[in-house]
XYZ file of C-alpha atoms in Angstrom:
677
model
C -14.134 12.571 -49.028
C -12.642 14.882 -46.136
C -13.049 12.362 -43.714
C -10.612 10.071 -45.545
C -8.172 13.009 -46.351
C -7.975 13.780 -42.546
C -7.077 9.912 -42.503
C -3.809 10.489 -45.508
C -3.182 13.701 -43.671
C -2.463 11.664 -40.250
C -1.130 8.414 -41.230
C -4.268 6.577 -40.594
C -4.453 4.699 -43.722
C -2.475 1.072 -44.691
C 0.728 0.555 -45.723
C 1.549 -1.804 -48.653
C 5.659 -1.653 -48.027
C 8.191 -3.230 -45.910
C 9.313 -0.493 -43.333
C 11.814 0.165 -40.850
C 10.815 1.273 -37.380
C 12.466 1.733 -33.870
C 9.148 0.565 -32.549
C 6.262 -1.287 -33.466
C 2.888 -1.167 -31.469
C 0.437 -3.715 -32.283
C -2.617 -2.415 -30.908
C -4.371 1.256 -31.531
C -5.974 1.133 -27.915
C -5.451 3.747 -25.642
C -2.421 2.357 -24.031
C -0.969 1.914 -27.684
C -1.232 5.358 -28.622
C -0.200 6.599 -25.323
C 2.931 4.485 -25.678
C 3.546 5.561 -29.181
C 2.870 8.992 -28.641
C 5.346 8.728 -25.084
C 8.340 7.129 -27.213
C 7.967 9.636 -30.282
C 8.393 12.123 -28.065
C 11.413 10.882 -27.078
C 12.536 10.733 -30.598
C 12.009 7.130 -31.555
C 10.659 6.405 -35.070
C 7.277 4.644 -34.532
C 4.276 2.976 -36.621
C 1.118 1.617 -34.161
C -0.861 -0.791 -36.159
C -4.460 -1.760 -35.432
C -6.540 -4.104 -36.705
C -9.862 -2.402 -36.966
C -10.736 0.341 -39.133
C -10.534 3.051 -35.749
C -8.407 3.757 -33.449
C -8.797 4.488 -29.756
C -10.374 1.470 -28.449
C -12.818 1.518 -25.781
C -12.434 5.529 -25.492
C -13.148 6.287 -28.740
C -15.463 2.959 -29.385
C -18.036 3.746 -26.523
C -16.527 4.095 -23.298
C -17.017 7.626 -22.473
C -17.721 7.436 -18.456
C -14.419 6.445 -17.818
C -13.810 4.435 -14.744
C -11.121 6.129 -12.720
C -11.220 4.549 -9.605
C -9.263 7.573 -7.286
C -8.429 10.222 -9.566
C -5.190 10.886 -7.503
C -3.738 7.942 -8.684
C -3.794 8.941 -12.325
C -1.369 11.347 -13.657
C 1.472 11.516 -16.807
C -0.308 10.591 -20.006
C -3.583 9.622 -19.412
C -4.549 13.071 -17.143
C -2.510 15.138 -20.280
C -5.106 13.208 -22.621
C -8.254 13.341 -20.910
C -7.645 16.884 -20.248
C -7.382 17.905 -23.743
C -10.235 15.699 -24.919
C -12.277 17.796 -22.489
C -11.150 21.200 -23.417
C -12.361 20.357 -27.138
C -16.549 21.052 -26.282
C -17.391 23.844 -23.699
C -18.744 22.383 -20.528
C -17.185 18.802 -20.784
C -16.349 17.399 -17.177
C -12.716 16.056 -17.183
C -12.868 12.186 -17.719
C -16.228 12.243 -19.718
C -15.740 13.949 -23.347
C -17.927 12.701 -26.071
C -16.603 9.729 -28.198
C -15.694 12.278 -31.194
C -14.225 14.333 -29.019
C -12.247 11.609 -27.716
C -10.877 10.477 -31.211
C -10.158 14.201 -32.329
C -8.353 14.379 -29.252
C -6.218 11.560 -30.277
C -5.926 12.139 -33.645
C -3.846 15.701 -32.514
C -1.520 14.147 -30.429
C -0.639 11.534 -32.922
C -0.061 14.392 -35.575
C 1.924 16.392 -33.113
C 4.327 13.667 -32.145
C 4.704 12.193 -36.042
C 3.634 8.785 -35.006
C 2.803 6.696 -38.026
C -0.498 4.635 -37.718
C -1.772 1.422 -39.742
C -5.611 1.090 -39.479
C -7.530 -2.041 -41.062
C -4.530 -4.463 -40.766
C -4.639 -7.903 -38.442
C -1.446 -9.724 -37.289
C -1.083 -12.065 -40.020
C 2.769 -13.681 -38.551
C 6.058 -13.074 -36.469
C 9.460 -13.609 -36.927
C 12.290 -13.866 -34.321
C 15.617 -14.306 -33.830
C 16.121 -16.519 -30.769
C 14.707 -14.046 -27.961
C 14.120 -11.161 -30.211
C 11.046 -9.816 -32.549
C 12.675 -8.973 -35.452
C 9.338 -8.331 -37.198
C 5.706 -8.221 -37.963
C 3.694 -9.070 -41.051
C 0.263 -8.015 -41.312
C -3.325 -9.309 -43.360
C -2.265 -7.328 -46.379
C 1.445 -8.696 -46.742
C 3.134 -5.231 -45.476
C 6.193 -6.084 -42.982
C 6.913 -4.058 -40.458
C 10.252 -4.333 -38.880
C 11.182 -3.023 -35.425
C 14.059 -3.120 -32.649
C 11.438 -2.818 -29.711
C 8.055 -4.058 -29.811
C 4.874 -3.803 -27.559
C 1.508 -5.629 -28.136
C -1.063 -3.030 -26.530
C -4.170 -4.930 -28.021
C -6.772 -6.290 -25.728
C -6.652 -9.948 -27.227
C -2.672 -9.968 -26.740
C -2.249 -11.730 -30.637
C 1.319 -10.443 -30.812
C 2.637 -11.720 -27.650
C 0.898 -15.475 -28.349
C 2.495 -15.184 -31.839
C 5.577 -14.386 -29.820
C 5.479 -17.491 -28.253
C 5.110 -15.891 -24.845
C 3.676 -17.557 -21.850
C -0.127 -16.780 -21.381
C -3.511 -18.210 -20.074
C -7.198 -17.699 -20.669
C -9.647 -18.241 -18.275
C -9.713 -17.984 -14.512
C -7.084 -19.497 -12.017
C -8.369 -22.102 -9.045
C -8.360 -20.179 -5.442
C -5.458 -22.437 -4.535
C -2.896 -21.075 -7.569
C -2.296 -17.630 -5.965
C -4.042 -18.252 -2.820
C -6.771 -15.828 -3.840
C -10.255 -16.238 -2.143
C -12.138 -14.188 -5.214
C -10.249 -16.776 -7.664
C -11.952 -19.477 -9.921
C -15.677 -20.821 -9.919
C -18.325 -19.378 -7.891
C -22.050 -19.480 -7.772
C -23.262 -16.177 -6.190
C -26.360 -16.891 -3.925
C -29.713 -14.748 -4.495
C -29.165 -11.540 -3.199
C -32.784 -10.073 -2.860
C -33.715 -6.270 -3.670
C -35.970 -4.288 -2.547
C -39.039 -3.363 -5.407
C -38.025 0.659 -4.313
C -34.211 -0.225 -5.086
C -34.891 -1.822 -8.330
C -37.904 0.701 -9.127
C -35.309 3.302 -8.802
C -33.519 5.334 -11.407
C -29.757 5.379 -12.362
C -28.043 7.739 -9.390
C -26.086 9.240 -12.222
C -29.687 10.862 -13.492
C -30.567 11.949 -10.791
C -32.486 8.425 -8.623
C -31.636 6.770 -5.731
C -29.781 3.582 -4.838
C -26.826 2.274 -5.554
C -24.977 2.927 -8.845
C -24.688 -0.914 -9.922
C -26.527 -4.075 -9.088
C -24.902 -7.611 -9.765
C -25.771 -10.679 -8.706
C -29.470 -12.514 -9.045
C -32.061 -10.068 -6.736
C -34.925 -12.955 -7.140
C -35.408 -16.553 -7.298
C -36.461 -17.179 -11.367
C -37.290 -20.088 -12.834
C -34.382 -21.186 -15.702
C -36.224 -23.673 -17.344
C -38.688 -24.164 -20.460
C -42.397 -25.625 -20.467
C -39.848 -29.008 -21.763
C -37.698 -28.219 -18.593
C -34.896 -27.131 -20.995
C -32.597 -24.407 -19.782
C -34.118 -21.057 -21.746
C -31.880 -18.923 -23.749
C -28.560 -17.546 -22.225
C -28.821 -19.925 -19.382
C -25.920 -23.060 -18.877
C -26.429 -26.105 -17.041
C -24.477 -26.392 -13.959
C -20.608 -27.526 -14.755
C -20.615 -29.094 -11.446
C -17.137 -27.469 -10.536
C -16.137 -27.184 -6.928
C -16.269 -23.679 -5.773
C -12.450 -21.772 -6.731
C -11.681 -24.440 -9.513
C -10.111 -23.446 -12.298
C -11.308 -22.925 -15.914
C -11.180 -21.208 -19.104
C -13.869 -18.952 -19.065
C -14.103 -15.145 -18.649
C -16.104 -12.688 -17.353
C -18.574 -11.049 -20.134
C -18.407 -8.528 -23.050
C -20.693 -5.750 -24.173
C -20.726 -2.817 -26.097
C -20.727 0.874 -24.281
C -23.333 2.723 -26.079
C -23.593 6.404 -26.132
C -26.986 7.099 -25.964
C -29.411 10.583 -25.487
C -32.670 11.548 -24.876
C -32.343 14.615 -26.974
C -35.022 14.653 -29.430
C -32.417 16.980 -32.574
C -30.378 14.228 -32.275
C -31.777 11.138 -31.300
C -32.314 7.717 -33.402
C -34.307 4.774 -32.814
C -32.569 2.108 -31.787
C -32.578 -0.392 -34.680
C -33.885 -3.597 -35.401
C -30.939 -6.546 -36.470
C -31.893 -8.242 -38.859
C -31.230 -11.844 -36.845
C -33.592 -10.375 -34.056
C -34.955 -12.933 -32.190
C -37.234 -12.586 -29.379
C -36.951 -15.802 -27.476
C -33.468 -14.613 -26.433
C -34.926 -12.238 -24.028
C -37.100 -14.582 -22.036
C -34.867 -14.160 -18.937
C -35.240 -10.651 -19.408
C -39.227 -10.912 -19.338
C -39.334 -13.199 -16.719
C -36.861 -10.304 -14.495
C -39.319 -7.310 -15.710
C -42.499 -9.367 -14.409
C -40.301 -9.900 -10.714
C -40.047 -6.400 -9.944
C -43.498 -4.522 -11.240
C -42.569 -0.854 -12.250
C -39.108 -1.507 -12.937
C -37.760 1.315 -14.792
C -35.026 1.318 -18.083
C -32.673 2.979 -16.100
C -32.529 0.145 -13.583
C -32.102 -2.402 -16.336
C -28.577 -0.336 -17.458
C -26.351 1.872 -16.095
C -26.874 5.363 -17.229
C -23.468 7.101 -16.919
C -23.932 10.752 -17.580
C -20.965 12.239 -19.991
C -21.348 15.743 -21.676
C -23.992 17.423 -23.954
C -26.882 15.273 -23.277
C -25.559 12.007 -24.003
C -24.851 8.831 -21.578
C -22.402 6.352 -21.505
C -25.319 2.950 -21.530
C -23.596 0.216 -19.626
C -24.648 -3.502 -18.178
C -25.680 -3.844 -14.290
C -27.762 -6.579 -12.858
C -28.525 -9.953 -13.830
C -29.697 -9.187 -17.501
C -28.330 -6.129 -18.856
C -26.422 -5.760 -21.996
C -23.770 -8.550 -20.917
C -23.720 -11.343 -22.683
C -22.533 -13.834 -20.422
C -21.028 -17.194 -22.379
C -21.222 -15.573 -25.840
C -17.362 -14.506 -25.336
C -15.729 -17.850 -24.491
C -14.052 -18.760 -27.928
C -12.899 -15.350 -28.415
C -9.608 -14.411 -26.790
C -7.792 -17.671 -28.713
C -10.466 -17.426 -31.543
C -9.111 -16.871 -34.944
C -10.559 -13.935 -37.454
C -13.801 -15.841 -38.267
C -14.522 -16.518 -34.737
C -14.087 -13.382 -33.183
C -16.042 -11.657 -36.332
C -18.734 -14.031 -35.986
C -19.301 -13.344 -31.832
C -18.505 -9.414 -32.281
C -21.814 -9.732 -34.884
C -23.631 -11.986 -32.119
C -22.719 -8.907 -29.669
C -24.056 -6.756 -31.809
C -27.204 -8.563 -32.667
C -28.195 -9.580 -29.177
C -27.604 -5.734 -27.487
C -29.588 -4.193 -30.735
C -32.181 -7.087 -30.492
C -32.637 -6.656 -26.505
C -33.099 -2.516 -27.507
C -35.654 -3.413 -29.349
C -37.603 -5.808 -27.493
C -37.719 -3.382 -25.003
C -38.943 -0.819 -26.849
C -41.685 -3.026 -29.359
C -42.708 -6.050 -27.802
C -46.055 -5.986 -26.643
C -45.416 -8.135 -23.925
C -43.197 -5.764 -22.290
C -45.503 -2.861 -19.684
C -46.399 -0.250 -21.575
C -44.497 2.189 -19.099
C -41.235 0.678 -19.648
C -41.646 0.561 -23.361
C -42.516 4.476 -23.161
C -39.284 4.988 -21.143
C -36.554 2.908 -23.297
C -38.970 4.863 -26.777
C -37.481 8.142 -25.058
C -33.679 6.791 -25.575
C -31.785 6.078 -28.873
C -28.539 6.343 -30.343
C -26.834 10.101 -31.116
C -26.610 10.490 -35.049
C -23.512 12.962 -34.253
C -21.471 9.929 -32.825
C -19.970 6.962 -35.016
C -21.490 8.576 -38.191
C -19.778 5.697 -40.735
C -20.693 3.160 -38.726
C -24.290 2.951 -38.318
C -23.900 4.987 -34.970
C -23.214 1.881 -33.127
C -19.986 1.734 -31.348
C -16.515 0.981 -32.788
C -15.208 -1.296 -29.926
C -16.423 -4.313 -28.578
C -15.628 -4.479 -24.821
C -12.763 -7.165 -24.612
C -12.776 -6.879 -20.845
C -10.196 -9.971 -20.298
C -8.145 -11.611 -23.295
C -5.497 -13.239 -22.605
C -3.203 -12.738 -19.954
C 0.638 -12.820 -19.875
C 2.356 -14.982 -17.604
C 5.742 -13.399 -16.509
C 8.038 -13.713 -14.228
C 5.732 -11.541 -11.669
C 2.178 -12.281 -11.720
C -0.036 -9.787 -9.745
C -2.448 -11.128 -7.573
C -5.414 -10.276 -5.430
C -2.761 -9.668 -2.594
C -1.112 -6.759 -4.903
C -4.297 -4.951 -4.978
C -5.154 -5.120 -1.304
C -2.275 -5.808 0.672
C 1.244 -6.171 -0.545
C 0.303 -2.666 -2.579
C 4.052 -1.232 -2.334
C 6.504 -2.317 -5.003
C 9.742 -1.035 -5.701
C 9.503 -0.949 -9.330
C 6.647 1.099 -9.266
C 5.730 2.274 -12.869
C 1.978 3.623 -12.286
C -0.925 2.751 -10.144
C -4.347 1.346 -9.399
C -6.869 1.723 -7.358
C -10.615 0.744 -8.599
C -12.454 -2.137 -7.005
C -12.097 -5.594 -8.032
C -14.926 -5.798 -10.817
C -15.816 -8.491 -12.356
C -19.438 -8.942 -14.592
C -21.180 -12.324 -14.587
C -19.405 -15.126 -16.569
C -22.227 -17.284 -17.168
C -25.609 -17.946 -15.601
C -26.008 -21.561 -14.615
C -29.266 -23.628 -13.259
C -29.431 -24.266 -9.896
C -30.694 -27.587 -8.349
C -34.019 -26.458 -8.030
C -34.473 -25.289 -11.612
C -33.700 -21.359 -10.574
C -31.092 -19.038 -12.530
C -28.060 -17.908 -10.705
C -25.558 -15.471 -11.717
C -22.248 -17.267 -11.760
C -18.504 -15.628 -11.594
C -19.890 -11.788 -10.941
C -18.740 -9.446 -7.840
C -18.503 -5.670 -7.195
C -18.198 -5.200 -3.867
C -14.250 -5.942 -2.908
C -12.360 -2.960 -2.794
C -8.872 -2.653 -3.759
C -6.498 -0.231 -2.165
C -4.791 2.531 -4.494
C -1.644 0.184 -5.487
C 1.771 0.025 -7.298
C 2.142 -1.614 -10.525
C 5.078 -3.109 -11.161
C 7.472 -3.170 -14.098
C 7.866 -6.668 -13.837
C 4.253 -7.328 -14.918
C 4.940 -5.564 -18.251
C 7.965 -7.920 -19.514
C 7.742 -11.527 -20.822
C 10.289 -13.687 -19.232
C 13.339 -12.999 -20.745
C 14.253 -16.196 -22.133
C 10.807 -16.298 -23.730
C 11.521 -12.853 -25.505
C 13.501 -9.859 -24.410
C 12.233 -6.695 -26.611
C 8.501 -7.180 -26.250
C 6.457 -4.960 -23.695
C 3.106 -5.790 -22.453
C 0.802 -3.272 -21.009
C -2.838 -4.106 -21.916
C -2.648 -8.159 -21.275
C -0.057 -7.820 -18.628
C 0.990 -10.398 -16.482
C -1.801 -10.489 -13.906
C -4.592 -12.975 -12.816
C -8.007 -12.864 -13.511
C -8.854 -11.612 -9.937
C -5.883 -8.930 -10.153
C -6.953 -8.020 -13.597
C -10.593 -7.015 -12.137
C -9.412 -3.783 -11.076
C -6.224 -3.398 -13.622
C -8.458 -3.472 -16.633
C -9.310 0.095 -16.573
C -8.609 2.532 -19.773
C -6.398 5.010 -17.449
C -4.592 2.161 -15.683
C -3.391 1.117 -19.509
C -2.918 4.244 -20.418
C -0.708 4.659 -17.880
C 1.187 1.572 -18.396
C 1.588 2.647 -22.219
C 3.354 5.672 -20.812
C 5.704 3.768 -19.255
C 6.345 1.197 -21.817
C 6.685 4.065 -24.172
C 9.826 5.085 -22.221
C 10.931 1.759 -21.500
C 11.360 0.666 -25.221
C 13.192 4.177 -25.726
C 15.131 3.329 -22.980
C 16.173 -0.681 -24.010
C 16.640 0.564 -27.448
C 19.146 3.506 -26.561
C 20.735 1.397 -24.447
C 20.701 -1.882 -26.603
C 19.781 -4.266 -23.623
C 16.715 -6.625 -22.799
C 13.233 -4.718 -21.939
C 13.821 -6.646 -18.529
C 17.078 -4.858 -17.509
C 16.763 -1.326 -18.295
C 17.423 1.124 -15.620
C 13.858 1.246 -13.819
C 14.872 3.964 -11.135
C 15.954 6.011 -14.483
C 12.621 4.905 -15.881
C 10.935 6.231 -12.535
C 12.493 9.287 -12.480
C 11.308 9.917 -16.517
C 7.968 8.991 -15.579
C 7.904 11.183 -12.503
C 9.455 14.656 -14.316
C 6.205 13.846 -17.059
C 4.169 14.164 -13.758
C 3.233 10.180 -13.618
C 1.784 9.548 -10.323
C 3.894 6.188 -8.466
C 2.915 6.455 -5.155
C 0.390 8.177 -2.664
C 1.423 10.636 -0.087
C -1.099 8.688 1.941
C 0.295 5.527 1.597
C 3.088 6.524 4.074
C 0.646 6.781 6.745
C -0.622 3.085 6.112
C -0.081 0.418 9.033
C 1.381 -2.203 6.958
C 1.273 -6.132 8.452
C 4.855 -6.168 6.856
C 6.276 -3.814 9.606
C 4.477 -5.022 12.414
C 6.203 -7.504 15.243
C 5.450 -11.319 15.543
C 3.616 -13.481 13.175
C 0.550 -11.220 11.320
C -1.955 -12.527 9.224
C -4.596 -10.224 7.432
C -7.923 -10.797 6.472
C -7.529 -10.993 2.924
C -5.532 -14.161 3.505
C -8.217 -15.825 5.812
C -10.323 -18.559 4.950
C -14.051 -17.059 3.932
C -17.272 -18.655 4.742
C -19.833 -17.099 3.631
C -19.844 -13.712 1.891
C -18.129 -10.552 3.390
C -18.078 -7.252 2.632
C -14.763 -5.505 2.398
C -14.228 -1.900 3.867
C -12.096 0.766 3.983
C -13.523 1.933 7.499
C -11.356 3.340 10.300
C -7.898 2.955 9.720
C -7.344 -0.708 9.002
C -4.089 -2.509 8.805
C -3.033 -2.808 5.070
C -5.734 -0.226 4.224
C -8.611 -2.548 3.969
C -10.790 -4.711 6.234
C -14.034 -6.878 5.664
C -17.703 -6.705 7.563
C -20.402 -9.287 7.841
C -22.923 -6.823 6.565
C -24.750 -7.640 9.517
C -26.612 -10.134 7.802
C -27.032 -13.979 7.747
C -26.237 -14.568 11.348
C -24.361 -17.695 12.301
C -23.086 -18.338 8.452
C -20.345 -15.964 8.381
C -17.065 -16.997 9.701
C -13.112 -15.984 9.055
C -10.542 -18.885 9.695
C -6.778 -17.416 10.073
C -4.356 -20.239 10.181
C -1.022 -19.335 11.379
C 1.917 -21.398 10.974
C 4.314 -21.298 14.344
C 7.915 -20.815 13.627
C 8.794 -21.720 17.182
C 7.015 -23.863 19.828
C 6.058 -21.248 22.982
C 3.655 -18.888 24.207
C 2.330 -16.090 22.199
C -0.311 -13.109 23.051
C -2.682 -13.570 20.258
C -4.044 -10.077 19.297
C -7.072 -8.997 16.816
C -7.640 -5.744 15.317
C -11.004 -4.005 13.886
C -12.602 -0.591 13.844
C -14.872 0.227 16.524
C -18.063 1.700 15.715
C -21.872 2.093 17.425
C -23.731 0.120 15.089
C -20.742 -2.822 15.485
C -21.775 -6.188 17.582
C -20.925 -6.263 21.383
C -20.600 -9.539 21.186
C -18.377 -11.331 18.728
C -16.965 -14.854 19.404
C -13.633 -15.431 18.647
C -12.495 -19.018 18.781
C -8.567 -19.698 19.602
C -7.253 -23.536 18.885
C -3.860 -23.679 20.618
C -1.816 -26.496 21.726
C -4.049 -27.010 25.031
C -7.150 -26.970 23.493
C -10.063 -24.402 22.544
C -10.765 -21.192 23.661
C -13.239 -18.580 23.086
C -13.186 -14.600 23.997
C -16.277 -12.155 23.328
C -15.376 -9.028 21.492
C -17.256 -5.887 21.932
C -16.390 -4.186 18.820
C -18.440 -1.027 19.777
C -15.109 -0.423 22.212
C -11.926 0.984 20.918
C -9.317 -1.475 20.834
C -7.426 -0.523 23.833
C -3.644 -1.367 21.639
C -2.836 1.676 19.761
C -6.653 2.094 19.314
C -6.175 -0.717 16.545
C -5.777 -3.856 18.567
C -7.113 -5.927 21.401
C -5.727 -8.477 23.302
C -7.461 -11.788 23.305
C -4.926 -13.793 26.053
C -1.462 -15.596 26.147
C -2.035 -19.242 24.834
C 0.925 -22.136 24.035
C 1.040 -23.117 20.466
C 3.118 -25.791 18.758
C 5.194 -25.544 16.127
C 4.192 -29.117 14.170
C 0.606 -27.116 14.237
C -1.198 -24.460 13.240
C -2.643 -21.437 15.473
C -6.259 -21.361 14.111
C -8.274 -18.038 15.169
C -12.039 -18.053 13.967
C -14.080 -14.969 13.771
C -17.784 -15.664 13.505
C -21.092 -13.547 13.321
C -23.124 -16.266 15.286
C -25.874 -14.928 17.014
C -23.744 -11.327 17.306
C -25.688 -8.467 17.861
C -24.841 -5.636 15.263
C -21.593 -5.589 12.523
C -19.273 -8.017 12.841
C -15.516 -6.487 11.344
C -12.251 -8.330 10.713
C -9.162 -7.642 10.218
C -5.933 -8.359 11.174
C -4.519 -11.094 13.667
C -1.050 -10.769 15.229
C 0.916 -13.283 17.309
C 3.800 -11.771 19.684
C 6.069 -14.089 21.112
C 5.391 -13.679 25.101
C 9.233 -14.423 26.917
């Protein structure tokens, strides 16, 4: 009763009336709430409509070990919010408040700003007049008229209903020139037993905090030579091909070992132990594997942990979400329940199935749900982790280069910095009947990068009074870094201000005064640029013809690095592995025939190879130069000259760096061609 009275006080119940607002926001995610609070502080009348029963999306719904990337890129509304949430309970670290505290912080800020919030009402229809949305109607029949609109939902439902262009799934590598894009079966990446046995670093163990990929050869077939549950036949796509599939979803679960608040993991009504055959085979492949290696346990506050997926078989549910982004309400409800049953069943399996080693069962049973969290939802998290829904296609689509090389934007309204992180898309059968992880990667860094205002706006002909801060205009690869809640909140902050500016100027959102928006954001302590970015060596400012390693053609798996002072802030290296199987090929177009000095940049170190072969294909034939990467580059401590060669304008200059027979780590950064007079 008290909780219901609080909802009434805060306006957190549904409305059945038509109403007029300056700004209508669909999606009570952290981005949507940030946009609403920001706009209301500027004097706008605001309503936030949330299709589920609960506001706050992932931040109040389970994700409490916040993925922040570089903290210095986060300011403005998200930093204000996380500071308030942390201050609600003693000894709560910044970014890592408990779900209940996160909810309380949002409720307080909404009340202070005077934002009306409607819950448990999904979008039913949208009305438009030309390129302007005039109103939306929810499932209870209520209509909300607005002058400006924001789609802050994880799925992009308002955007889609307004007939704004969007995509679901993965682009091909060719579409935007993204090396990571498209379909990618991953090789087996062996892990030592010691690493697999170690506990999660966040609770005092050793080894990397995440282990994605397939760690060992495991059969994916049953006795009838059919794929076991959760393993798909190989779709036989060429690597880099586009498809309509996206990375897996899960629930971020608040767990504890505190006996005073611990509740045993529940057994779902639809429990089916056969769904965990692959998990059982993984456990048998690594005797002694621990609970803290099957899952990532991110410490939050007061003895609570955010349980997340890691590795080949965990809380991620690959392949079970493909119909979700474009699905109707019934489809999404089915997928939501299927994820709940699957993950609860997995935890029950680890606690009780007698085929699970006793030591692992004992460890699993030391953990449980928190009885003081999600008390109105059987202590289960509120939010399904929709890592990707629809993605808008606006006039500017952010892609891989925007995270790594082309990181500066004149219309910056926020920053991102998290690595390019894609969870498993699907598990497939290799030709030999073993399992392969397809589509996951987590070792490719992104630099701190600026996010352009253009990525939040639809094409003006499609809609001129809508902003999209969550399902923004970005490729699948860009989304893999952008998709962090502090980033979404920063974009919500910018969207709230931009909507008010468009309202006051009576202009399309695409035509607001962006410098004025940037000025307002900076006044509100948003971060639009880092001081360190001014010191970066930028390929765009170097003379001659320059190509970064990110634009080169990769053979084999190269690892991203920011070691040293690389051009555009990043480079690649071969991890001193798979010698003879990795190469990087730069294909440069020559504007004018003539002689050019060829240079390459790299970071020197004592563990680098002394005999890196670099092949130069030129008009006169082919030459190979051996580079000693243990020595510092002679030109400005950055570049080494490979010699002068003649190139023709009707033929590409091709420079290939290989790790064949090398005696250490092979690094690769930019290649530069300078005309010689």
